[in-house]
Every structure is written in C-alpha cells, then in structure tokens.
Short mmCIF file of N, CA and C in Angstrom, two decimals:
data_model
loop_
_atom_site.label_atom_id
_atom_site.label_comp_id
_atom_site.label_asym_id
_atom_site.label_seq_id
_atom_site.Cartn_x
_atom_site.Cartn_y
_atom_site.Cartn_z
N MET A 13 48.99 94.91 67.38
CA MET A 13 49.30 95.86 66.32
C MET A 13 48.54 97.15 66.63
N HIS A 14 49.15 98.27 66.30
CA HIS A 14 48.59 99.57 66.54
C HIS A 14 47.35 99.77 65.67
N LEU A 15 46.33 100.38 66.24
CA LEU A 15 45.04 100.56 65.57
C LEU A 15 45.21 101.30 64.23
N ARG A 16 46.08 102.30 64.18
CA ARG A 16 46.29 103.02 62.90
C ARG A 16 46.84 102.11 61.85
N ALA A 17 47.77 101.24 62.23
CA ALA A 17 48.34 100.29 61.26
C ALA A 17 47.30 99.30 60.79
N ILE A 18 46.44 98.84 61.71
CA ILE A 18 45.36 97.91 61.34
C ILE A 18 44.41 98.56 60.36
N ARG A 19 44.05 99.80 60.59
CA ARG A 19 43.19 100.50 59.64
C ARG A 19 43.83 100.60 58.24
N PHE A 20 45.09 100.91 58.26
CA PHE A 20 45.80 101.02 56.98
C PHE A 20 45.84 99.64 56.29
N LEU A 21 46.19 98.60 57.02
CA LEU A 21 46.24 97.28 56.43
C LEU A 21 44.88 96.83 55.90
N SER A 22 43.80 97.25 56.57
CA SER A 22 42.48 96.88 56.05
C SER A 22 42.22 97.54 54.72
N THR A 23 42.80 98.68 54.43
CA THR A 23 42.62 99.29 53.12
C THR A 23 43.31 98.45 52.04
N LEU A 24 44.42 97.80 52.41
CA LEU A 24 45.11 96.97 51.42
C LEU A 24 44.32 95.72 51.10
N THR A 25 43.64 95.15 52.09
CA THR A 25 42.88 93.92 51.83
C THR A 25 41.69 94.17 50.92
N HIS A 26 41.20 95.42 50.87
CA HIS A 26 40.10 95.76 50.00
C HIS A 26 40.62 96.28 48.64
N ARG A 27 41.93 96.19 48.45
CA ARG A 27 42.58 96.58 47.20
C ARG A 27 42.38 98.02 46.82
N ARG A 28 42.11 98.87 47.81
CA ARG A 28 42.04 100.28 47.56
C ARG A 28 43.40 100.88 47.87
N PRO A 29 43.89 101.78 47.05
CA PRO A 29 45.17 102.41 47.39
C PRO A 29 45.01 103.30 48.62
N PRO A 30 46.03 103.33 49.49
CA PRO A 30 45.93 104.21 50.66
C PRO A 30 45.82 105.66 50.26
N HIS A 31 44.99 106.35 50.95
CA HIS A 31 44.83 107.76 50.64
C HIS A 31 44.32 108.51 51.90
N GLY A 32 44.39 109.78 51.84
CA GLY A 32 43.82 110.64 52.86
C GLY A 32 44.20 110.26 54.27
N ARG A 33 43.18 110.04 55.07
CA ARG A 33 43.35 109.78 56.49
C ARG A 33 44.18 108.52 56.77
N HIS A 34 43.96 107.45 55.98
CA HIS A 34 44.67 106.21 56.22
C HIS A 34 46.16 106.34 56.00
N LEU A 35 46.54 107.01 54.90
CA LEU A 35 47.95 107.19 54.64
C LEU A 35 48.61 108.09 55.65
N SER A 36 47.95 109.19 56.01
CA SER A 36 48.53 110.12 57.01
C SER A 36 48.62 109.44 58.36
N SER A 37 47.66 108.57 58.71
CA SER A 37 47.73 107.82 59.97
C SER A 37 48.92 106.90 60.02
N LEU A 38 49.15 106.20 58.91
CA LEU A 38 50.28 105.27 58.86
C LEU A 38 51.60 106.06 58.95
N ILE A 39 51.70 107.15 58.22
CA ILE A 39 52.92 107.96 58.26
C ILE A 39 53.15 108.47 59.69
N HIS A 40 52.09 108.97 60.33
CA HIS A 40 52.21 109.47 61.72
C HIS A 40 52.67 108.33 62.64
N PHE A 41 52.05 107.17 62.53
CA PHE A 41 52.41 106.03 63.37
C PHE A 41 53.90 105.64 63.17
N MET A 42 54.32 105.58 61.89
CA MET A 42 55.71 105.17 61.61
C MET A 42 56.65 106.23 62.12
N ASN A 43 56.36 107.51 61.97
CA ASN A 43 57.24 108.55 62.48
C ASN A 43 57.37 108.49 64.01
N ASP A 44 56.24 108.31 64.70
CA ASP A 44 56.27 108.20 66.17
C ASP A 44 57.11 106.97 66.56
N ARG A 45 56.92 105.88 65.91
CA ARG A 45 57.62 104.64 66.21
C ARG A 45 59.12 104.83 66.00
N GLU A 46 59.49 105.46 64.88
CA GLU A 46 60.91 105.64 64.56
C GLU A 46 61.54 106.61 65.56
N ALA A 47 60.85 107.68 65.94
CA ALA A 47 61.38 108.60 66.92
C ALA A 47 61.62 107.93 68.23
N PHE A 48 60.64 107.12 68.66
CA PHE A 48 60.76 106.38 69.91
C PHE A 48 61.90 105.40 69.85
N GLN A 49 62.02 104.70 68.71
CA GLN A 49 63.11 103.71 68.57
C GLN A 49 64.45 104.42 68.59
N ASP A 50 64.56 105.58 67.90
CA ASP A 50 65.81 106.33 67.88
C ASP A 50 66.19 106.78 69.29
N ALA A 51 65.22 107.31 70.03
CA ALA A 51 65.50 107.76 71.39
C ALA A 51 65.91 106.57 72.28
N LEU A 52 65.27 105.45 72.08
CA LEU A 52 65.59 104.25 72.84
C LEU A 52 67.01 103.78 72.53
N HIS A 53 67.37 103.76 71.26
CA HIS A 53 68.72 103.33 70.87
C HIS A 53 69.77 104.29 71.46
N HIS A 54 69.49 105.57 71.40
CA HIS A 54 70.42 106.57 71.96
C HIS A 54 70.58 106.36 73.45
N ALA A 55 69.50 106.13 74.16
CA ALA A 55 69.55 105.93 75.63
C ALA A 55 70.36 104.71 75.94
N LYS A 56 70.15 103.60 75.24
CA LYS A 56 70.86 102.36 75.48
C LYS A 56 72.35 102.54 75.31
N SER A 57 72.75 103.32 74.32
CA SER A 57 74.19 103.49 74.08
C SER A 57 74.79 104.62 74.90
N THR A 58 73.95 105.47 75.51
CA THR A 58 74.49 106.58 76.30
C THR A 58 74.74 106.20 77.76
N TRP A 59 73.77 105.57 78.41
CA TRP A 59 73.96 105.19 79.81
C TRP A 59 74.27 103.70 79.89
N VAL A 60 75.55 103.40 80.03
CA VAL A 60 76.00 102.02 80.21
C VAL A 60 76.74 101.80 81.52
N GLY A 61 77.08 102.90 82.16
CA GLY A 61 77.82 102.82 83.40
C GLY A 61 77.94 104.22 84.01
N CYS A 62 78.97 104.40 84.81
CA CYS A 62 79.19 105.67 85.49
C CYS A 62 79.85 106.65 84.49
N GLN A 63 79.10 107.66 84.09
CA GLN A 63 79.63 108.63 83.14
C GLN A 63 79.66 110.03 83.75
N TRP A 64 79.74 110.09 85.04
CA TRP A 64 79.77 111.37 85.71
C TRP A 64 80.93 111.37 86.71
N TRP A 65 81.39 112.57 87.06
CA TRP A 65 82.51 112.73 87.93
C TRP A 65 82.11 112.26 89.33
N THR A 66 83.05 111.54 89.97
CA THR A 66 82.79 111.09 91.35
C THR A 66 84.01 111.33 92.22
N GLN A 67 83.79 111.27 93.51
CA GLN A 67 84.85 111.18 94.53
C GLN A 67 84.49 109.99 95.36
N PHE A 68 84.84 108.81 94.88
CA PHE A 68 84.37 107.59 95.49
C PHE A 68 85.34 107.10 96.59
N GLY A 69 84.77 106.77 97.72
CA GLY A 69 85.51 106.15 98.82
C GLY A 69 86.56 107.04 99.46
N SER A 70 87.37 106.42 100.30
CA SER A 70 88.39 107.15 101.06
C SER A 70 89.47 107.72 100.16
N ALA A 71 89.69 107.11 98.98
CA ALA A 71 90.69 107.60 98.03
C ALA A 71 90.15 108.70 97.13
N GLY A 72 88.85 108.94 97.20
CA GLY A 72 88.25 109.98 96.34
C GLY A 72 88.38 109.65 94.85
N LEU A 73 88.16 108.41 94.48
CA LEU A 73 88.36 107.98 93.10
C LEU A 73 87.32 108.62 92.16
N ASN A 74 87.83 109.09 91.02
CA ASN A 74 86.94 109.55 89.96
C ASN A 74 86.66 108.37 89.03
N LEU A 75 85.44 107.87 89.05
CA LEU A 75 85.06 106.68 88.29
C LEU A 75 84.42 107.01 86.94
N ALA A 76 84.37 108.24 86.59
CA ALA A 76 83.73 108.64 85.34
C ALA A 76 84.36 107.92 84.16
N GLY A 77 83.52 107.22 83.42
CA GLY A 77 84.01 106.54 82.23
C GLY A 77 84.60 105.15 82.46
N LEU A 78 84.79 104.79 83.73
CA LEU A 78 85.39 103.47 84.03
C LEU A 78 84.33 102.40 84.10
N ARG A 79 84.69 101.20 83.70
CA ARG A 79 83.81 100.03 83.80
C ARG A 79 84.26 99.24 85.04
N SER A 80 83.35 98.37 85.48
CA SER A 80 83.65 97.57 86.71
C SER A 80 84.90 96.71 86.52
N ARG A 81 85.07 96.16 85.31
CA ARG A 81 86.24 95.30 85.10
C ARG A 81 87.56 96.11 85.21
N GLN A 82 87.53 97.38 84.84
CA GLN A 82 88.73 98.22 84.99
C GLN A 82 89.02 98.49 86.47
N ALA A 83 87.97 98.74 87.23
CA ALA A 83 88.15 98.96 88.67
C ALA A 83 88.67 97.67 89.33
N ALA A 84 88.15 96.52 88.88
CA ALA A 84 88.64 95.23 89.45
C ALA A 84 90.11 95.04 89.13
N LEU A 85 90.54 95.41 87.93
CA LEU A 85 91.95 95.31 87.58
C LEU A 85 92.80 96.26 88.47
N ALA A 86 92.29 97.45 88.73
CA ALA A 86 92.99 98.40 89.58
C ALA A 86 93.08 97.88 91.01
N ALA A 87 92.03 97.16 91.47
CA ALA A 87 92.05 96.56 92.80
C ALA A 87 93.15 95.53 92.89
N LYS A 88 93.35 94.76 91.85
CA LYS A 88 94.40 93.73 91.83
C LYS A 88 95.78 94.31 91.71
N ALA A 89 95.88 95.47 91.06
CA ALA A 89 97.20 96.09 90.81
C ALA A 89 97.67 96.93 92.00
N THR A 90 96.82 97.19 92.96
CA THR A 90 97.19 98.02 94.09
C THR A 90 97.13 97.22 95.36
N ARG A 91 97.53 97.82 96.47
CA ARG A 91 97.57 97.16 97.76
C ARG A 91 96.90 98.02 98.82
N GLY A 92 96.57 97.35 99.92
CA GLY A 92 96.06 98.05 101.10
C GLY A 92 94.75 98.74 100.91
N GLU A 93 94.66 99.95 101.52
CA GLU A 93 93.43 100.72 101.49
C GLU A 93 93.00 101.12 100.09
N GLU A 94 93.99 101.42 99.22
CA GLU A 94 93.68 101.77 97.85
C GLU A 94 93.04 100.61 97.10
N SER A 95 93.58 99.41 97.32
CA SER A 95 93.03 98.20 96.71
C SER A 95 91.60 97.98 97.18
N GLN A 96 91.38 98.14 98.47
CA GLN A 96 90.05 97.98 99.02
C GLN A 96 89.06 98.99 98.42
N CYS A 97 89.51 100.21 98.27
CA CYS A 97 88.65 101.25 97.64
C CYS A 97 88.31 100.89 96.22
N TRP A 98 89.29 100.40 95.45
CA TRP A 98 89.01 99.98 94.07
C TRP A 98 88.07 98.79 94.03
N CYS A 99 88.20 97.91 94.98
CA CYS A 99 87.32 96.71 95.05
C CYS A 99 85.87 97.18 95.29
N GLU A 100 85.69 98.11 96.22
CA GLU A 100 84.35 98.65 96.49
C GLU A 100 83.81 99.42 95.29
N ALA A 101 84.69 100.11 94.60
CA ALA A 101 84.29 100.84 93.40
C ALA A 101 83.80 99.85 92.31
N ALA A 102 84.52 98.72 92.18
CA ALA A 102 84.11 97.73 91.18
C ALA A 102 82.70 97.20 91.50
N ILE A 103 82.43 96.95 92.76
CA ILE A 103 81.13 96.48 93.16
C ILE A 103 80.04 97.51 92.85
N TRP A 104 80.33 98.77 93.16
CA TRP A 104 79.38 99.85 92.88
C TRP A 104 79.16 99.99 91.37
N LEU A 105 80.24 99.92 90.60
CA LEU A 105 80.12 100.05 89.15
C LEU A 105 79.33 98.89 88.54
N ILE A 106 79.48 97.68 89.11
CA ILE A 106 78.68 96.54 88.65
C ILE A 106 77.20 96.86 88.81
N GLN A 107 76.83 97.44 89.95
CA GLN A 107 75.42 97.76 90.20
C GLN A 107 74.92 98.81 89.21
N ILE A 108 75.74 99.80 88.94
CA ILE A 108 75.35 100.84 87.96
C ILE A 108 75.15 100.23 86.61
N GLU A 109 76.09 99.37 86.19
CA GLU A 109 75.99 98.74 84.88
C GLU A 109 74.76 97.84 84.80
N ARG A 110 74.45 97.13 85.85
CA ARG A 110 73.21 96.30 85.86
C ARG A 110 71.96 97.14 85.79
N ASP A 111 71.94 98.25 86.54
CA ASP A 111 70.77 99.10 86.53
C ASP A 111 70.62 99.81 85.17
N ALA A 112 71.74 100.15 84.53
CA ALA A 112 71.68 100.75 83.21
C ALA A 112 71.12 99.74 82.18
N ALA A 113 71.56 98.48 82.29
CA ALA A 113 71.04 97.46 81.42
C ALA A 113 69.56 97.18 81.69
N LEU A 114 69.17 97.20 82.96
CA LEU A 114 67.77 97.01 83.33
C LEU A 114 66.90 98.15 82.81
N ALA A 115 67.38 99.36 82.94
CA ALA A 115 66.62 100.51 82.42
C ALA A 115 66.44 100.38 80.91
N ALA A 116 67.49 99.94 80.22
CA ALA A 116 67.36 99.73 78.77
C ALA A 116 66.33 98.65 78.47
N GLU A 117 66.32 97.58 79.25
CA GLU A 117 65.36 96.53 79.04
C GLU A 117 63.92 96.99 79.33
N LEU A 118 63.76 97.78 80.40
CA LEU A 118 62.45 98.31 80.71
C LEU A 118 61.94 99.21 79.58
N ALA A 119 62.82 100.04 79.05
CA ALA A 119 62.44 100.92 77.94
C ALA A 119 62.09 100.10 76.69
N GLN A 120 62.81 99.02 76.46
CA GLN A 120 62.49 98.14 75.32
C GLN A 120 61.12 97.49 75.53
N GLN A 121 60.84 97.07 76.76
CA GLN A 121 59.52 96.50 77.06
C GLN A 121 58.42 97.57 76.86
N ALA A 122 58.74 98.81 77.20
CA ALA A 122 57.78 99.90 77.02
C ALA A 122 57.49 100.07 75.52
N PHE A 123 58.51 99.96 74.70
CA PHE A 123 58.34 100.08 73.25
C PHE A 123 57.40 98.98 72.75
N ARG A 124 57.63 97.73 73.22
CA ARG A 124 56.77 96.62 72.82
C ARG A 124 55.34 96.83 73.33
N ALA A 125 55.18 97.32 74.56
CA ALA A 125 53.83 97.58 75.09
C ALA A 125 53.14 98.64 74.25
N ALA A 126 53.90 99.70 73.90
CA ALA A 126 53.31 100.77 73.06
C ALA A 126 52.87 100.25 71.70
N GLU A 127 53.66 99.35 71.14
CA GLU A 127 53.26 98.79 69.83
C GLU A 127 51.96 97.98 69.95
N LEU A 128 51.72 97.41 71.11
CA LEU A 128 50.49 96.65 71.33
C LEU A 128 49.35 97.52 71.81
N GLY A 129 49.62 98.81 71.98
CA GLY A 129 48.59 99.76 72.42
C GLY A 129 48.39 99.79 73.91
N ASN A 130 49.30 99.20 74.67
CA ASN A 130 49.23 99.20 76.16
C ASN A 130 49.94 100.43 76.69
N ASN A 131 49.32 101.59 76.54
CA ASN A 131 49.96 102.84 76.86
C ASN A 131 50.25 103.00 78.34
N GLU A 132 49.34 102.55 79.18
CA GLU A 132 49.54 102.69 80.63
C GLU A 132 50.77 101.87 81.07
N THR A 133 50.88 100.66 80.55
CA THR A 133 52.06 99.80 80.84
C THR A 133 53.30 100.47 80.33
N ALA A 134 53.27 100.99 79.11
CA ALA A 134 54.44 101.66 78.54
C ALA A 134 54.89 102.83 79.42
N ARG A 135 53.94 103.64 79.84
CA ARG A 135 54.24 104.79 80.72
C ARG A 135 54.90 104.35 82.00
N GLN A 136 54.38 103.29 82.62
CA GLN A 136 54.93 102.80 83.90
C GLN A 136 56.34 102.27 83.72
N LEU A 137 56.55 101.53 82.65
CA LEU A 137 57.89 100.97 82.38
C LEU A 137 58.91 102.09 82.16
N LEU A 138 58.50 103.13 81.44
CA LEU A 138 59.41 104.26 81.23
C LEU A 138 59.67 105.01 82.53
N ASN A 139 58.66 105.15 83.37
CA ASN A 139 58.86 105.76 84.71
C ASN A 139 59.87 104.94 85.51
N ASP A 140 59.76 103.63 85.46
CA ASP A 140 60.70 102.76 86.18
C ASP A 140 62.11 102.93 85.66
N ALA A 141 62.30 103.11 84.35
CA ALA A 141 63.62 103.31 83.78
C ALA A 141 64.21 104.64 84.28
N VAL A 142 63.40 105.68 84.32
CA VAL A 142 63.83 106.99 84.82
C VAL A 142 64.24 106.86 86.30
N GLU A 143 63.48 106.16 87.09
CA GLU A 143 63.78 106.02 88.52
C GLU A 143 65.06 105.25 88.76
N LEU A 144 65.37 104.25 87.91
CA LEU A 144 66.64 103.55 88.03
C LEU A 144 67.80 104.50 87.82
N GLU A 145 67.72 105.37 86.84
CA GLU A 145 68.75 106.35 86.60
C GLU A 145 68.84 107.31 87.76
N ARG A 146 67.71 107.70 88.34
CA ARG A 146 67.68 108.64 89.45
C ARG A 146 68.44 108.12 90.69
N LYS A 147 68.60 106.80 90.80
CA LYS A 147 69.33 106.27 91.94
C LYS A 147 70.75 106.81 92.02
N TYR A 148 71.29 107.24 90.88
CA TYR A 148 72.69 107.61 90.82
C TYR A 148 72.94 109.09 90.52
N ARG A 149 72.01 109.70 89.83
CA ARG A 149 72.17 111.10 89.43
C ARG A 149 70.84 111.63 88.99
N GLU A 150 70.83 112.94 88.70
CA GLU A 150 69.62 113.54 88.14
C GLU A 150 69.44 112.92 86.74
N PRO A 151 68.31 112.28 86.50
CA PRO A 151 68.17 111.55 85.22
C PRO A 151 68.23 112.49 84.01
N THR A 152 69.00 112.08 83.02
CA THR A 152 69.13 112.85 81.76
C THR A 152 68.83 112.01 80.54
N VAL A 153 68.96 110.69 80.63
CA VAL A 153 68.88 109.82 79.47
C VAL A 153 67.45 109.37 79.23
N TYR A 154 66.86 108.68 80.20
CA TYR A 154 65.55 108.10 80.00
C TYR A 154 64.39 109.11 80.05
N PRO A 155 64.55 110.27 80.69
CA PRO A 155 63.48 111.27 80.54
C PRO A 155 63.30 111.72 79.09
N HIS A 156 64.39 111.67 78.32
CA HIS A 156 64.24 112.03 76.88
C HIS A 156 63.39 110.99 76.16
N VAL A 157 63.62 109.70 76.44
CA VAL A 157 62.81 108.67 75.85
C VAL A 157 61.33 108.85 76.28
N GLN A 158 61.17 109.14 77.55
CA GLN A 158 59.83 109.33 78.10
C GLN A 158 59.14 110.54 77.41
N GLN A 159 59.88 111.59 77.18
CA GLN A 159 59.31 112.78 76.55
C GLN A 159 58.88 112.46 75.11
N ILE A 160 59.71 111.77 74.35
CA ILE A 160 59.36 111.39 72.99
C ILE A 160 58.06 110.56 72.99
N TYR A 161 57.97 109.63 73.93
CA TYR A 161 56.81 108.77 74.00
C TYR A 161 55.57 109.60 74.35
N GLN A 162 55.71 110.52 75.34
CA GLN A 162 54.53 111.29 75.78
C GLN A 162 54.05 112.28 74.71
N LEU A 163 54.98 112.77 73.90
CA LEU A 163 54.56 113.68 72.82
C LEU A 163 53.70 112.93 71.81
N ALA A 164 54.04 111.68 71.54
CA ALA A 164 53.27 110.85 70.60
C ALA A 164 52.03 110.23 71.21
N ASN A 165 52.02 110.10 72.55
CA ASN A 165 50.95 109.43 73.25
C ASN A 165 50.53 110.23 74.48
N PRO A 166 49.88 111.37 74.30
CA PRO A 166 49.47 112.16 75.44
C PRO A 166 48.52 111.40 76.35
N VAL A 167 48.60 111.69 77.63
CA VAL A 167 47.70 111.05 78.60
C VAL A 167 46.30 111.57 78.36
N PRO A 168 45.33 110.66 78.18
CA PRO A 168 43.93 111.11 78.01
C PRO A 168 43.47 111.93 79.22
N GLU A 169 42.62 112.87 78.98
CA GLU A 169 42.13 113.76 80.04
C GLU A 169 41.57 112.99 81.24
N SER A 170 40.84 111.89 80.97
CA SER A 170 40.23 111.10 82.07
C SER A 170 41.28 110.48 82.98
N LEU A 171 42.44 110.11 82.38
CA LEU A 171 43.51 109.50 83.18
C LEU A 171 44.29 110.55 83.94
N SER A 172 44.49 111.74 83.32
CA SER A 172 45.27 112.77 84.00
C SER A 172 44.52 113.33 85.18
N LEU A 173 43.19 113.31 85.13
CA LEU A 173 42.36 113.80 86.24
C LEU A 173 42.35 112.80 87.41
N ARG A 174 42.51 111.49 87.12
CA ARG A 174 42.48 110.49 88.17
C ARG A 174 43.58 110.69 89.20
N GLY A 175 44.72 111.17 88.77
CA GLY A 175 45.87 111.31 89.69
C GLY A 175 45.68 112.45 90.67
N ASN A 176 44.75 113.35 90.44
CA ASN A 176 44.59 114.51 91.32
C ASN A 176 43.72 114.21 92.51
#
C-alpha cells in the first residue's frame, strides 16, 4: 500500500477526522492513481494491432486497421503470390497484436508495482512497454502512460545522477 494511503488510514484508526496534510495526501495519491489508470486504459484500447499505414510485402499491402484474422481470411480468399503475401501479413500482424498485448500487461504490472511503492520496477516496466511499441513505429501510446507516471513520481536526484 502506498505510504500516503497508510498515513491516511492511520488517522482513521485513531478516530480523528482526516484533515490538513493527511487529506491532501490522500487526494493527491488518488488523483495520481486515477490519472495513471486512465492513461493505462487509453493505451490498452488504443494500441491493439497495426494502426498505421503500411506497404507490406511484394503486393504493398496497407495493413492499417486490419487484424491478423482478417489477413488470414484474405490469404484463403486469394491465390498465388497475393495469397502468400497475405499469409506473411497475418503472421506479422499476430506478432504486433501479441506485442501490443504484452505492452499492456507490462504497463499493468507497472501500475501494480507503483501501488506497492516499487518505483524503479514500475519505471523499467513502462520503459519495456515503450520499447515494444518502438519495434514497429515511433512510440506514441505508452510514452503517454510513462509521462503521466513520471509527473506523479519524479526520479529522485540521487537516482538521476547515477545514470551519468
């Protein structure tokens, strides 16, 4: 449990109404948590597959918005080189869909780590999610989640100096 929440809960056990620093700490914690959760939900629903324009394979297929199962159906519906190109596209789209799902899972793990106060773990998991997206395009989805997290959890000076 987050330290701010623990402090607030301790005020309840002493039957004192929350006030001042304790109440503002809880409100800040809940706002950070909700912003992170909202960004995470948006990311999960935004990157689920190939959502950018492509010229894939010898046929120059544009796979934007297509799912792997649609490409597999196109492979069955066509013949020859075009069928082969659709088959390869389906395989590539499967990998994108898996990486998008993995990035979402990594970000969810980062959220859980942050709730437990494991900020270094949360940062690394979010970096991993961004790098998965980078395999296919300039990342746009998970850097936003990362930014929301970093605004609420700035890197302590001692840690930021270690990397230099």
